[in-house]
Short mmCIF file of C-alpha atoms in Angstrom, two decimals:
data_model
loop_
_atom_site.label_atom_id
_atom_site.label_comp_id
_atom_site.label_asym_id
_atom_site.label_seq_id
_atom_site.Cartn_x
_atom_site.Cartn_y
_atom_site.Cartn_z
CA MET O 161 -31.12 -12.82 10.68
CA THR O 162 -31.16 -9.31 9.21
CA SER O 163 -28.21 -8.63 6.90
CA VAL O 164 -26.49 -5.27 6.52
CA GLN O 165 -28.11 -4.93 3.08
CA GLU O 166 -31.53 -5.43 4.64
CA TRP O 167 -30.75 -2.83 7.29
CA ILE O 168 -29.86 -0.32 4.57
CA LYS O 169 -33.09 -1.02 2.68
CA ARG O 170 -35.13 -0.76 5.88
CA LEU O 171 -33.49 2.45 7.14
CA PHE O 172 -33.02 4.17 3.77
CA PRO O 173 -35.57 2.69 1.33
CA TYR O 174 -34.69 5.20 -1.38
CA LYS O 175 -31.04 4.05 -1.45
CA SER O 176 -29.84 1.73 -4.21
CA ILE O 177 -27.42 -1.13 -3.67
CA PHE O 178 -25.23 -1.92 -6.67
CA TYR O 179 -23.62 -5.22 -7.58
CA ARG O 180 -20.77 -3.72 -9.59
CA LEU O 181 -18.58 -0.77 -8.74
CA THR O 182 -18.85 0.57 -12.30
CA ASP O 183 -22.65 0.67 -11.98
CA PHE O 184 -22.25 2.56 -8.73
CA GLU O 185 -19.72 5.06 -10.10
CA ASN O 186 -21.93 6.28 -12.97
CA PRO O 187 -24.52 8.06 -10.77
CA MET O 188 -21.69 9.25 -8.49
CA MET O 189 -20.28 11.20 -11.45
CA GLN O 190 -23.50 13.14 -12.07
CA ASP O 191 -23.50 16.87 -11.32
CA ASN O 192 -26.52 16.58 -9.05
CA HIS O 193 -24.91 13.89 -6.91
CA ASP O 194 -24.53 14.70 -3.21
CA LYS O 195 -20.77 15.22 -2.78
CA SER O 196 -21.02 14.51 0.94
CA GLU O 197 -21.91 10.87 0.31
CA ILE O 198 -19.36 8.14 0.93
CA CYS O 199 -18.99 5.01 -1.15
CA ILE O 200 -19.49 2.01 1.15
CA SER O 201 -18.49 -1.49 0.12
CA ILE O 202 -20.33 -4.50 1.60
CA GLU O 203 -18.56 -7.87 1.70
CA LYS O 204 -20.71 -10.90 0.91
CA GLU O 205 -20.43 -14.60 1.69
CA ASN O 206 -18.50 -15.45 -1.47
CA LYS O 207 -16.04 -12.55 -0.92
CA SER O 208 -17.74 -10.51 -3.64
CA ARG O 209 -18.84 -6.95 -2.90
CA GLN O 210 -21.91 -4.74 -3.19
CA TYR O 211 -21.86 -0.94 -3.11
CA CYS O 212 -23.96 1.84 -1.64
CA SER O 213 -23.52 5.58 -1.04
CA LEU O 214 -24.33 7.03 2.39
CA THR O 215 -23.74 10.32 4.11
CA PHE O 216 -21.77 10.13 7.33
CA ASP O 217 -24.94 10.74 9.36
CA GLN O 218 -26.65 7.86 7.58
CA LEU O 219 -23.63 5.66 8.23
CA THR O 220 -23.79 6.38 11.97
CA ILE O 221 -27.50 5.50 11.97
CA LEU O 222 -26.65 2.21 10.25
CA TYR O 223 -24.07 1.54 12.98
CA GLU O 224 -26.72 2.08 15.67
CA TYR O 225 -29.02 -0.58 14.24
CA CYS O 226 -26.67 -3.06 12.59
CA PRO O 227 -24.76 -5.20 15.14
CA VAL O 228 -21.00 -5.57 14.85
CA TYR O 229 -21.12 -9.21 13.74
CA GLN O 230 -23.07 -8.14 10.62
CA ARG O 231 -20.93 -5.13 9.71
CA CYS O 232 -18.80 -6.34 6.81
CA LEU O 233 -18.26 -2.76 5.69
CA TYR O 234 -15.41 -1.03 3.88
CA GLU O 235 -14.70 2.50 2.74
CA SER O 236 -14.23 2.58 -1.03
CA ILE O 237 -11.57 5.26 -1.33
CA PRO O 238 -11.92 7.73 -4.23
CA TYR O 239 -8.86 7.62 -6.47
CA ASN O 240 -8.73 11.33 -7.33
CA ALA O 241 -9.68 12.89 -4.00
CA PRO O 242 -7.51 14.04 -1.05
CA VAL O 243 -6.72 11.22 1.38
CA LYS O 244 -5.20 10.76 4.81
CA THR O 245 -2.14 8.59 5.19
CA TYR O 246 -3.12 5.03 6.14
CA VAL O 247 -1.15 1.84 6.73
CA ASP O 248 -2.05 -1.85 6.83
CA PHE O 249 0.43 -3.67 9.12
CA GLU O 250 0.10 -7.45 9.46
CA TYR O 251 1.89 -10.80 9.71
CA TYR O 252 1.26 -14.39 10.81
CA VAL O 253 2.20 -15.31 14.37
CA ASN O 254 3.23 -18.94 13.76
CA LYS O 255 5.67 -17.89 11.02
CA ASN O 256 7.30 -15.27 13.24
CA LEU O 257 7.61 -16.98 16.61
CA ASP O 258 10.85 -15.15 17.37
CA ILE O 259 8.94 -11.85 17.67
CA GLN O 260 8.11 -11.66 21.37
CA ASN O 261 6.76 -8.10 21.43
CA HIS O 262 4.28 -7.49 18.61
CA HIS O 263 4.21 -3.73 19.25
CA ILE O 264 7.83 -3.10 18.24
CA GLY O 265 7.40 -2.99 14.46
CA LEU O 266 4.23 -0.93 14.71
CA GLN O 267 5.85 1.56 17.08
CA CYS O 268 8.81 1.97 14.74
CA CYS O 269 6.49 2.68 11.81
CA LEU O 270 4.51 5.22 13.82
CA ARG O 271 7.57 7.16 14.90
CA THR O 272 9.11 7.16 11.43
CA MET O 273 5.84 8.19 9.82
CA PHE O 274 5.44 11.03 12.30
CA HIS O 275 8.96 12.22 11.50
CA LEU O 276 8.42 12.17 7.74
CA LEU O 277 5.05 13.93 7.85
CA ASN O 278 5.98 16.72 10.26
CA ASP O 279 8.52 19.42 10.92
CA THR O 280 9.84 17.45 13.87
CA ASP O 281 12.53 19.92 14.93
CA ILE O 282 9.95 21.69 17.09
CA TYR O 283 9.35 18.48 19.06
CA LEU O 284 12.90 17.28 19.66
CA ASN O 285 13.54 19.21 22.88
CA THR O 286 10.46 17.77 24.56
CA MET O 287 10.40 14.19 23.25
CA GLU O 288 11.42 11.64 25.85
CA ILE O 289 12.80 8.22 25.07
CA ASN O 290 9.98 5.83 24.12
CA ASP O 291 7.44 8.66 24.31
CA ASP O 292 4.80 8.34 21.57
CA THR O 293 2.65 11.20 22.83
CA PHE O 294 3.17 13.36 19.77
CA SER O 295 2.65 10.66 17.15
CA LEU O 296 -0.51 9.43 18.90
CA LYS O 297 -1.96 12.93 18.86
CA GLN O 298 -2.13 12.46 15.10
CA PHE O 299 -2.37 8.71 14.47
CA LEU O 300 -5.30 6.47 15.31
CA VAL O 301 -4.25 2.83 15.73
CA LEU O 302 -6.92 0.17 15.17
CA GLU O 303 -6.37 -3.50 15.90
CA ALA O 304 -7.97 -6.72 14.68
CA SER O 305 -5.30 -9.17 15.86
CA THR O 306 -6.03 -12.80 16.66
CA SER O 307 -3.95 -15.68 18.02
CA GLU O 308 -3.06 -16.50 14.41
CA LYS O 309 -2.45 -13.09 12.88
CA ILE O 310 -1.21 -9.68 13.98
CA SER O 311 -3.27 -7.01 12.25
CA TYR O 312 -3.17 -3.23 12.71
CA HIS O 313 -4.49 -0.32 10.72
CA PHE O 314 -3.15 3.08 11.56
CA ILE O 315 -4.57 6.25 10.10
CA HIS O 316 -3.40 9.87 10.15
CA ALA O 317 -6.69 10.74 11.83
CA ASN O 318 -5.64 14.21 12.98
CA PRO O 319 -3.52 14.96 9.91
CA SER O 320 -0.73 17.50 9.63
CA VAL O 321 -0.86 16.95 5.85
CA LEU O 322 -3.07 15.22 3.28
CA PHE O 323 -2.19 13.71 -0.10
CA ASP O 324 -4.05 14.91 -3.18
CA ASN O 325 -4.77 11.31 -4.24
CA ILE O 326 -3.81 7.69 -3.59
CA SER O 327 -1.18 7.78 -6.33
CA SER O 328 0.81 10.46 -4.49
CA LEU O 329 0.38 8.60 -1.20
CA LYS O 330 1.72 5.44 -2.83
CA VAL O 331 4.94 7.21 -3.83
CA PHE O 332 5.32 8.51 -0.29
CA MET O 333 4.82 5.02 1.18
CA LYS O 334 7.57 3.64 -1.06
CA ILE O 335 9.93 6.32 0.21
CA PHE O 336 8.91 5.50 3.78
CA ILE O 337 9.71 1.79 3.30
CA HIS O 338 12.93 2.48 1.40
CA PHE O 339 14.09 4.93 4.07
CA LEU O 340 13.61 2.36 6.84
CA LEU O 341 15.37 -0.47 5.01
CA PHE O 342 18.23 1.58 3.62
CA SER O 343 18.90 3.19 7.02
CA ILE O 344 19.36 -0.31 8.44
CA ILE O 345 21.79 -1.36 5.72
CA LYS O 346 24.03 1.69 5.84
CA HIS O 347 24.53 1.50 9.62
CA LYS O 348 27.67 -0.29 10.82
CA CYS O 349 28.54 -1.75 14.20
CA GLN O 350 30.49 -4.67 15.69
CA SER O 351 27.68 -7.08 14.87
CA PHE O 352 26.62 -5.75 11.48
CA ASP O 353 28.85 -4.50 8.68
CA VAL O 354 27.48 -5.17 5.20
CA VAL O 355 29.67 -4.07 2.31
CA SER O 356 27.52 -2.19 -0.20
CA ASN O 357 28.36 -2.77 -3.85
CA LYS O 358 26.39 0.28 -4.91
CA SER O 359 24.74 3.34 -3.40
CA GLN O 360 21.24 2.80 -4.76
CA TYR O 361 18.93 -0.15 -4.23
CA THR O 362 15.38 -1.13 -5.02
CA ILE O 363 13.16 -2.29 -2.16
CA PRO O 364 13.26 -5.99 -3.23
CA GLU O 365 17.07 -5.79 -3.23
CA LEU O 366 17.08 -4.29 0.25
CA ILE O 367 14.75 -7.02 1.53
CA GLU O 368 16.96 -9.73 0.02
CA ILE O 369 20.12 -8.33 1.62
CA LEU O 370 18.58 -7.78 5.05
CA SER O 371 16.80 -11.14 5.15
CA GLN O 372 20.16 -12.81 5.80
CA HIS O 373 20.77 -10.69 8.91
CA VAL O 374 17.37 -10.24 10.58
CA ASP O 375 18.21 -12.32 13.65
CA VAL O 376 21.47 -10.44 14.28
CA LEU O 377 19.85 -7.05 13.73
CA ARG O 378 17.03 -7.75 16.18
CA LYS O 379 19.22 -9.23 18.92
CA GLN O 380 22.50 -7.33 18.62
CA CYS O 381 21.60 -3.83 17.36
CA SER O 382 19.34 -2.53 20.12
CA SER O 383 21.93 0.16 20.93
CA CYS O 384 22.30 1.27 17.30
CA TYR O 385 20.04 4.18 16.46
CA PHE O 386 18.49 5.86 13.44
CA PRO O 387 18.95 9.56 12.67
CA ILE O 388 15.34 9.73 13.93
CA PRO O 389 15.03 9.97 17.74
CA ASN O 390 13.97 6.90 19.73
CA ILE O 391 14.20 4.37 16.88
CA SER O 392 16.78 1.61 17.10
CA ILE O 393 18.02 -0.57 14.26
CA SER O 394 16.74 -3.54 16.23
CA ASP O 395 13.23 -2.05 16.26
CA ALA O 396 13.29 -1.28 12.55
CA ALA O 397 14.28 -4.87 11.71
CA HIS O 398 10.82 -5.93 12.92
CA ILE O 399 9.30 -4.48 9.77
CA LEU O 400 10.64 -7.60 8.00
CA VAL O 401 8.52 -10.69 8.61
CA LYS O 402 7.95 -14.12 7.08
CA ASN O 403 4.84 -14.98 5.07
CA LYS O 404 3.01 -18.31 4.82
CA LEU O 405 5.72 -19.63 2.46
CA ASN O 406 8.50 -18.67 4.90
CA GLU O 407 9.63 -15.93 2.53
CA TRP O 408 10.75 -12.59 3.90
CA LYS O 409 8.37 -9.74 3.19
CA LEU O 410 7.29 -6.40 4.61
CA ALA O 411 4.84 -6.21 7.50
CA VAL O 412 3.50 -3.09 5.77
CA ASP O 413 1.24 -3.98 2.85
CA VAL O 414 2.23 -1.74 -0.08
CA ASN O 415 -0.58 -3.11 -2.25
CA VAL O 416 -3.36 -1.10 -0.60
CA TYR O 417 -2.83 2.09 -2.58
CA GLY O 418 -4.49 1.34 -5.90
CA LYS O 419 -7.63 2.27 -7.78
CA ASN O 420 -10.88 0.97 -6.26
CA GLN O 421 -9.10 0.43 -2.95
CA GLN O 422 -11.41 -0.64 -0.12
CA PHE O 423 -10.31 -0.28 3.50
CA ARG O 424 -12.17 -1.92 6.37
CA LEU O 425 -14.21 0.51 8.46
CA PHE O 426 -13.81 1.06 12.19
CA ASN O 427 -15.56 -1.55 14.37
CA CYS O 428 -16.33 -3.77 11.37
CA ILE O 429 -15.38 -7.36 10.53
CA ASN O 430 -14.29 -9.41 7.57
CA TYR O 431 -17.08 -11.75 6.49
CA GLY O 432 -17.16 -14.94 8.55
CA GLN O 433 -14.75 -13.65 11.19
CA ASN O 434 -15.26 -12.22 14.65
CA ASN O 435 -12.40 -9.76 15.09
CA PRO O 436 -13.73 -6.21 14.63
CA LEU O 437 -11.29 -3.39 14.00
CA THR O 438 -11.21 -1.51 17.32
CA PRO O 439 -8.89 1.04 18.99
CA CYS O 440 -5.63 -0.45 20.23
CA GLU O 441 -5.46 -0.01 24.00
CA SER O 442 -1.66 0.09 23.99
CA PHE O 443 -1.62 3.02 21.54
CA SER O 444 -4.44 5.30 22.65
CA PHE O 445 -5.37 8.02 20.19
CA ASN O 446 -4.91 11.55 21.56
CA ARG O 447 -5.37 10.24 25.10
CA GLU O 448 -6.00 13.71 26.53
CA ASN O 449 -9.45 13.64 24.93
CA GLU O 450 -12.34 11.19 24.99
CA TYR O 451 -13.99 10.14 21.75
CA SER O 452 -17.40 8.68 21.05
CA SER O 453 -17.79 5.77 18.66
CA SER O 454 -19.08 8.07 15.91
CA GLN O 455 -16.12 10.44 16.40
CA LEU O 456 -13.68 7.55 16.05
CA LEU O 457 -15.52 6.37 12.96
CA TYR O 458 -15.23 9.82 11.38
CA SER O 459 -11.55 10.16 12.32
CA SER O 460 -10.74 6.75 10.87
CA MET O 461 -12.23 7.44 7.45
CA ILE O 462 -9.55 7.98 4.82
CA SER O 463 -11.43 10.39 2.57
CA LEU O 464 -13.08 12.57 5.26
CA ASN O 465 -11.39 15.55 6.86
CA HIS O 466 -13.06 18.49 8.60
CA ASN O 467 -10.01 20.80 8.56
CA GLN O 468 -9.89 22.66 5.25
CA HIS O 469 -6.55 24.34 6.07
CA VAL O 470 -4.42 21.19 6.19
CA PRO O 471 -1.61 21.34 3.58
CA ILE O 472 -2.11 19.02 0.61
CA ILE O 473 0.85 17.14 -0.86
CA SER O 474 0.85 16.32 -4.56
CA PHE O 475 3.35 14.50 -6.74
CA LYS O 476 3.79 16.32 -10.05
CA ASN O 477 6.68 16.90 -12.42
CA ASN O 478 8.71 14.24 -10.62
CA GLN O 479 8.64 15.89 -7.22
CA PHE O 480 6.42 16.43 -4.21
CA ASN O 481 4.70 19.79 -3.84
CA CYS O 482 2.89 21.29 -0.88
CA GLU O 483 -0.18 23.47 -1.29
CA THR O 484 -1.60 25.49 1.59
CA SER O 485 -3.24 28.87 2.08
CA ASP O 486 -2.36 28.98 5.77
CA TYR O 487 0.93 30.76 6.40
CA GLU O 488 1.40 29.16 9.82
CA ARG O 489 1.15 25.69 8.32
CA ARG O 490 3.73 26.30 5.61
CA LYS O 491 6.52 25.54 8.03
CA ASN O 492 5.29 21.94 8.14
CA CYS O 493 5.91 21.77 4.40
CA ASP O 494 9.63 21.77 5.11
CA MET O 495 9.31 18.00 5.21
CA ILE O 496 8.70 18.17 1.45
CA ASN O 497 12.34 19.11 0.91
CA ARG O 498 13.47 16.03 2.81
CA LEU O 499 11.20 13.80 0.73
CA ASN O 500 12.37 15.26 -2.57
CA ASP O 501 16.04 15.07 -1.62
CA TYR O 502 15.70 11.44 -0.63
CA LEU O 503 13.68 10.60 -3.72
CA LYS O 504 16.31 12.02 -6.07
CA GLU O 505 19.22 10.47 -4.25
CA MET O 506 18.09 6.95 -3.47
CA LEU O 507 15.24 5.54 -5.52
CA VAL O 508 16.78 4.04 -8.63
CA SER O 509 15.61 0.94 -10.51
CA ASP O 510 18.06 -1.43 -12.20
CA LEU O 511 15.43 -3.80 -13.60
CA CYS O 512 15.67 -5.02 -17.18
CA GLU O 513 19.06 -3.47 -17.94
CA ARG O 514 17.60 -0.02 -17.24
CA SER O 515 19.28 2.16 -14.67
CA VAL O 516 16.53 4.75 -14.69
CA ASN O 517 15.48 6.93 -11.80
CA ILE O 518 12.12 5.79 -10.54
CA LEU O 519 10.84 9.31 -10.94
CA ASN O 520 10.61 8.66 -14.67
CA ARG O 521 8.44 5.60 -14.07
CA ILE O 522 5.81 6.98 -11.70
CA LYS O 523 2.66 8.59 -13.04
CA SER O 524 2.88 12.25 -12.15
CA ASP O 525 -0.72 13.10 -12.95
CA SER O 526 -3.94 12.02 -11.27
CA THR O 527 -4.77 9.14 -13.61
CA PRO O 528 -4.47 5.53 -12.43
CA ALA O 529 -1.06 3.95 -13.05
CA ARG O 530 -2.43 0.62 -14.26
CA ASN O 531 -0.03 0.24 -17.16
CA CYS O 532 2.99 1.87 -15.57
CA PHE O 533 5.74 -0.69 -15.03
CA SER O 534 6.90 1.12 -11.92
CA GLN O 535 3.78 0.13 -10.02
CA ASN O 536 5.38 -3.28 -9.45
CA LEU O 537 9.03 -2.31 -8.96
CA PHE O 538 8.56 -2.79 -5.24
CA ASP O 539 6.75 -6.12 -5.54
CA PRO O 540 9.24 -8.94 -4.81
CA THR O 541 7.12 -11.43 -6.79
CA VAL O 542 7.27 -9.28 -9.92
CA ASP O 543 10.98 -8.77 -9.42
CA LYS O 544 11.45 -12.53 -9.17
CA TYR O 545 9.83 -13.25 -12.55
CA THR O 546 11.05 -10.18 -14.43
CA MET O 547 14.45 -11.69 -15.18
CA PHE O 548 12.82 -14.90 -16.41
CA VAL O 549 10.73 -12.91 -18.90
CA HIS O 550 13.79 -10.84 -19.74
CA ASP O 551 15.72 -14.00 -20.69
CA ILE O 552 12.92 -15.11 -23.02
CA ILE O 553 12.62 -11.85 -24.93
CA LYS O 554 16.40 -11.34 -25.24
CA ALA O 555 17.30 -14.90 -26.30
CA ASP O 556 16.99 -14.30 -30.07
CA PRO O 557 19.29 -11.41 -31.16
CA SER O 558 17.14 -10.73 -34.22
CA HIS O 559 13.92 -10.56 -32.20
CA ARG O 560 14.83 -8.76 -28.99
CA GLY O 561 11.96 -7.33 -26.99
CA THR O 562 11.38 -5.03 -24.04
CA ILE O 563 8.93 -5.12 -21.12
CA LEU O 564 6.42 -2.33 -21.61
CA SER O 565 4.36 -2.94 -18.48
CA CYS O 566 3.46 -5.51 -15.87
CA ARG O 567 0.29 -5.86 -13.85
CA ARG O 568 -1.58 -8.46 -11.84
CA GLY O 569 -4.84 -9.97 -13.00
CA ASP O 570 -8.00 -8.19 -11.90
CA TYR O 571 -9.74 -11.41 -10.85
CA ASN O 572 -6.84 -13.81 -10.30
CA ARG O 573 -4.08 -11.97 -8.43
CA ASN O 574 -1.73 -14.92 -8.95
CA ILE O 575 -1.47 -14.13 -12.68
CA LEU O 576 1.10 -11.58 -13.88
CA PHE O 577 0.75 -10.03 -17.33
CA PHE O 578 4.01 -8.81 -18.91
CA ASN O 579 3.20 -6.78 -22.03
CA ILE O 580 6.07 -7.01 -24.51
CA GLY O 581 7.26 -4.44 -27.04
CA GLY O 582 10.22 -4.14 -29.39
CA ASN O 583 10.87 -6.86 -31.97
CA TYR O 584 9.70 -9.83 -29.92
CA ARG O 585 6.51 -11.00 -31.68
CA TYR O 586 6.63 -14.75 -31.15
CA CYS O 587 3.41 -16.70 -31.75
CA PRO O 588 3.17 -20.27 -30.35
CA LYS O 589 0.53 -21.13 -32.95
CA ILE O 590 2.82 -20.58 -35.96
CA ASN O 591 6.02 -21.26 -33.98
CA THR O 592 7.72 -18.11 -35.29
CA HIS O 593 7.48 -14.34 -35.13
CA HIS O 594 4.81 -12.20 -36.77
CA LYS O 595 5.70 -8.91 -38.42
CA ARG O 596 3.35 -6.60 -36.54
CA ASN O 597 1.63 -8.40 -33.66
CA THR O 598 2.08 -7.72 -29.95
CA VAL O 599 2.73 -10.34 -27.29
CA ALA O 600 1.98 -10.84 -23.60
CA ILE O 601 3.85 -13.29 -21.40
CA MET O 602 1.63 -14.58 -18.59
CA ILE O 603 3.02 -15.98 -15.33
CA ASN O 604 1.04 -18.17 -12.95
CA THR O 605 2.89 -17.45 -9.70
CA GLU O 606 0.90 -20.01 -7.71
CA ASN O 607 1.86 -22.97 -9.93
CA ASN O 608 5.12 -21.56 -11.35
CA LEU O 609 3.91 -21.74 -14.98
CA TYR O 610 4.16 -19.41 -17.95
CA SER O 611 2.42 -18.90 -21.27
CA ILE O 612 3.17 -16.75 -24.34
CA ARG O 613 0.02 -15.24 -25.79
CA CYS O 614 -0.04 -13.73 -29.27
CA LYS O 615 -2.48 -10.82 -29.59
CA ASP O 616 -2.91 -11.07 -33.37
CA LYS O 617 -6.66 -11.22 -34.11
CA GLU O 618 -6.20 -13.69 -36.98
CA CYS O 619 -4.50 -16.19 -34.70
CA ASP O 620 -7.42 -16.28 -32.27
CA ASN O 621 -5.24 -17.59 -29.46
CA THR O 622 -8.05 -18.12 -26.96
CA VAL O 623 -6.64 -21.41 -25.67
CA ILE O 624 -3.81 -20.78 -23.22
CA ILE O 625 -1.09 -23.42 -23.10
CA TRP O 626 0.88 -23.34 -19.86
CA LYS O 627 4.47 -24.54 -19.54
CA PRO O 628 6.51 -25.10 -16.38
CA ILE O 629 9.16 -22.55 -15.44
CA SER O 630 12.38 -24.46 -15.06
#
């Protein structure tokens, strides 16, 4: 059986296939590199990846020859290039048996996203109840659902705006999620009346509060509506779902907006599966027109856009900015004011005794935010273990520390690395504190273990001793 790698070598013998992304990126950075080429990621049997650059025309040729069941292909999204808005929406069916209509949560996300990315006042007089015509003129919905898992990708295929990089898009997505959850909490009716102790919440806090009321919200609040037309509180509550561990989480995956992000391509599969990502029949893209397979492929690609006049949104100096040379399109940038107002008013973090606006914690330039603590403020798992680490580094008054950053392991995503600053310099090897070393506290979230690792070179702490988290 011919593999996708063999098809590439046969069709484009001069093309190189790389085993590491870093090896691939070096030639991509050269001045003579063809800027029209797209970085394609190929999934292998052991879940590892290989990389190749193709023009869009070459990619369509590959599609013609390579059958669907061999296409384990992903778009490797450039970190510092303009991108379309994209969303990964998924949950397990057997953990969410109470959801009878699997389109509700997706439809709510589409309508809210359309509202936030457009000057929607011009549509309000013509929008009918439950009419998604306008949002589906812009958004392409792809589906790879099975009997076990609901899985949608939706992409701003005909974009009204772009984001200057994934980092800016990530901030927008956090606002999108926060807006949905906070709008649910602040509504009051006969069935739902939660007393708020404060006016500002983090996303994990909102999830924790709402998780106690999901059943009531879905069944009793169908007549309670958002400030956005055609979205009920009942609909919005479907964005909260249970994971494999029966824990409440978001149906929207907020972890797909990082460096080296790879997003499955249209009409492709995950290795070993047989559920290609195809257009969702219930949410037809721009149904007034017909699209060929190659046109849908082009529209679905995150880093490709043929319209050079689309406004570009950036996040700099702690606020969103809109850049466009087209006067007619500037009116769509009014949505920027709504985003900035909401960002300043609502998004505050209370983690680690710090009541600091999240604006101060988000990287405002185009560099990856790998060591920025804010990148995990909206990760419930990180939030869960932050207070445990906080208790360790604050226990000794003479050696109090602070959390400088937190990130997941590159190879083992179940490992959290909390880098510690301040006066906490404990070394397990000498059973006391050094004078000048730095320390990392590692958390194994899968086995609920922790380890304190001294970074002093003389200690040579290469052996990690794990202890249970009580």
